[in-house]
Every structure is written in C-alpha cells, then in structure tokens.
PDB file of C-alpha atoms in Angstrom:
ATOM      1  CA  UNK A   1       0.000   0.000   0.000  1.00 44.00           C
ATOM      2  CA  UNK A   2       1.536   3.310  -1.087  1.00 53.00           C
ATOM      3  CA  UNK A   3      -0.974   5.779   0.341  1.00 56.00           C
ATOM      4  CA  UNK A   4       0.958   8.994   1.214  1.00 54.00           C
ATOM      5  CA  UNK A   5      -1.560   9.733   3.996  1.00 56.00           C
ATOM      6  CA  UNK A   6      -0.919   6.374   5.706  1.00 46.00           C
ATOM      7  CA  UNK A   7       1.798   6.299   8.394  1.00 48.00           C
ATOM      8  CA  UNK A   8       3.973   3.213   8.198  1.00 52.00           C
ATOM      9  CA  UNK A   9       3.605   1.196  11.409  1.00 60.00           C
ATOM     10  CA  UNK A  10       7.023  -0.490  11.231  1.00 67.00           C
ATOM     11  CA  UNK A  11       9.288   1.595   8.980  1.00 78.00           C
ATOM     12  CA  UNK A  12      12.112  -0.208   7.208  1.00 88.00           C
ATOM     13  CA  UNK A  13      13.809   2.863   5.686  1.00 92.00           C
ATOM     14  CA  UNK A  14      15.201   5.908   7.492  1.00 91.00           C
ATOM     15  CA  UNK A  15      16.587   8.949   5.623  1.00 93.00           C
ATOM     16  CA  UNK A  16      18.115  11.799   7.623  1.00 93.00           C
ATOM     17  CA  UNK A  17      20.268  14.872   6.881  1.00 91.00           C
ATOM     18  CA  UNK A  18      22.160  17.341   9.009  1.00 91.00           C
ATOM     19  CA  UNK A  19      23.357  20.710   7.765  1.00 87.00           C
ATOM     20  CA  UNK A  20      24.354  23.905   9.517  1.00 82.00           C
ATOM     21  CA  UNK A  21      23.191  27.376   8.426  1.00 75.00           C
ATOM     22  CA  UNK A  22      26.555  28.215   6.800  1.00 79.00           C
ATOM     23  CA  UNK A  23      26.658  24.916   4.934  1.00 69.00           C
ATOM     24  CA  UNK A  24      29.934  23.753   6.504  1.00 80.00           C
ATOM     25  CA  UNK A  25      28.301  20.541   7.764  1.00 82.00           C
ATOM     26  CA  UNK A  26      26.490  18.432   5.175  1.00 87.00           C
ATOM     27  CA  UNK A  27      25.949  14.912   6.454  1.00 90.00           C
ATOM     28  CA  UNK A  28      23.433  12.172   5.723  1.00 92.00           C
ATOM     29  CA  UNK A  29      22.287   8.919   7.297  1.00 93.00           C
ATOM     30  CA  UNK A  30      20.364   6.246   5.373  1.00 94.00           C
ATOM     31  CA  UNK A  31      19.358   3.061   7.193  1.00 95.00           C
ATOM     32  CA  UNK A  32      17.402   0.163   5.675  1.00 95.00           C
ATOM     33  CA  UNK A  33      16.150  -3.156   7.007  1.00 95.00           C
ATOM     34  CA  UNK A  34      16.648  -5.945   4.472  1.00 94.00           C
ATOM     35  CA  UNK A  35      15.521  -9.561   4.781  1.00 92.00           C
ATOM     36  CA  UNK A  36      18.124 -12.237   4.228  1.00 90.00           C
ATOM     37  CA  UNK A  37      17.734 -15.692   2.691  1.00 90.00           C
ATOM     38  CA  UNK A  38      17.849 -17.488   6.043  1.00 89.00           C
ATOM     39  CA  UNK A  39      14.889 -15.867   7.809  1.00 90.00           C
ATOM     40  CA  UNK A  40      16.901 -13.130   9.467  1.00 94.00           C
ATOM     41  CA  UNK A  41      17.427  -9.501   8.599  1.00 95.00           C
ATOM     42  CA  UNK A  42      20.227  -6.997   8.116  1.00 96.00           C
ATOM     43  CA  UNK A  43      20.338  -3.368   9.193  1.00 96.00           C
ATOM     44  CA  UNK A  44      22.358  -1.595   6.502  1.00 96.00           C
ATOM     45  CA  UNK A  45      23.534   1.950   7.276  1.00 95.00           C
ATOM     46  CA  UNK A  46      25.086   4.353   4.784  1.00 95.00           C
ATOM     47  CA  UNK A  47      26.340   7.592   6.279  1.00 93.00           C
ATOM     48  CA  UNK A  48      28.913  10.336   6.133  1.00 91.00           C
ATOM     49  CA  UNK A  49      29.473  13.572   4.314  1.00 88.00           C
ATOM     50  CA  UNK A  50      27.332  14.087   1.267  1.00 78.00           C
ATOM     51  CA  UNK A  51      29.417  12.829  -1.636  1.00 80.00           C
ATOM     52  CA  UNK A  52      31.654  10.445   0.341  1.00 84.00           C
ATOM     53  CA  UNK A  53      29.558   7.681   1.946  1.00 87.00           C
ATOM     54  CA  UNK A  54      30.598   4.914   4.314  1.00 94.00           C
ATOM     55  CA  UNK A  55      28.533   1.871   5.263  1.00 95.00           C
ATOM     56  CA  UNK A  56      28.030  -0.752   7.956  1.00 95.00           C
ATOM     57  CA  UNK A  57      25.848  -3.847   8.228  1.00 96.00           C
ATOM     58  CA  UNK A  58      24.463  -5.479  11.364  1.00 96.00           C
ATOM     59  CA  UNK A  59      22.679  -8.848  11.272  1.00 96.00           C
ATOM     60  CA  UNK A  60      19.669  -9.891  13.372  1.00 96.00           C
ATOM     61  CA  UNK A  61      17.856 -13.224  13.787  1.00 96.00           C
ATOM     62  CA  UNK A  62      14.549 -11.706  12.649  1.00 93.00           C
ATOM     63  CA  UNK A  63      13.131  -8.616  10.981  1.00 91.00           C
ATOM     64  CA  UNK A  64      11.412  -7.379  14.144  1.00 91.00           C
ATOM     65  CA  UNK A  65      14.705  -6.981  15.996  1.00 94.00           C
ATOM     66  CA  UNK A  66      16.199  -5.136  13.024  1.00 94.00           C
ATOM     67  CA  UNK A  67      13.226  -2.721  12.959  1.00 92.00           C
ATOM     68  CA  UNK A  68      13.690  -2.138  16.709  1.00 93.00           C
ATOM     69  CA  UNK A  69      17.358  -1.329  16.093  1.00 94.00           C
ATOM     70  CA  UNK A  70      16.362   1.078  13.298  1.00 94.00           C
ATOM     71  CA  UNK A  71      14.060   2.854  15.764  1.00 92.00           C
ATOM     72  CA  UNK A  72      16.916   3.255  18.242  1.00 93.00           C
ATOM     73  CA  UNK A  73      19.167   4.661  15.517  1.00 93.00           C
ATOM     74  CA  UNK A  74      16.430   7.169  14.602  1.00 92.00           C
ATOM     75  CA  UNK A  75      16.119   8.386  18.204  1.00 92.00           C
ATOM     76  CA  UNK A  76      19.875   8.768  18.587  1.00 94.00           C
ATOM     77  CA  UNK A  77      20.348  10.615  15.290  1.00 92.00           C
ATOM     78  CA  UNK A  78      17.476  13.052  15.923  1.00 91.00           C
ATOM     79  CA  UNK A  79      19.113  13.957  19.248  1.00 93.00           C
ATOM     80  CA  UNK A  80      22.320  14.682  17.289  1.00 90.00           C
ATOM     81  CA  UNK A  81      20.512  17.182  15.069  1.00 89.00           C
ATOM     82  CA  UNK A  82      19.537  15.067  12.056  1.00 90.00           C
ATOM     83  CA  UNK A  83      16.130  15.738  10.486  1.00 89.00           C
TER      84      UNK A  83
END
C-alpha cells in the first residue's frame, strides 16, 4: 500500500540529513532493514558527508529486531541534530 496519507507502522527505511546554516556541515544517514535468505534480517547503514559515503551492516535473527534497532538509531540521530 503506497498511500501517502498512511503512516507506516514499522518503517524499514530511514533517511536523515544534518546541515548547519553556513553549509559547513552536510551529512546524511540512510538506514534500511533488508531480509536475508535465512529468515533473518540486516540493518544496513550508509552515512557520512554528502558525496563520500561509508557503510556498515548489522545482522539480526529476525526482521522485528532489526526494525527495533532502526528505531533506536532514529532516536539517537534526531538527538544529534539530524532531520
């Protein structure tokens, strides 16, 4: 279902940016939950300065735990000034 008015109950994609008013800080954070072939899930994070990304991957036994981890990442990044 792709209704723009519908809020996703368990989001699997998180896109955040952080910039300062002068433009000296231009960072991004993209986190996705991806199912694997063995019934588990991976939390894949791409981050860094815009134009020079880095990435990490964390594995979980199921998709629910990966979504919980994504939620924790979202809380932490919003506190750091990402929107």
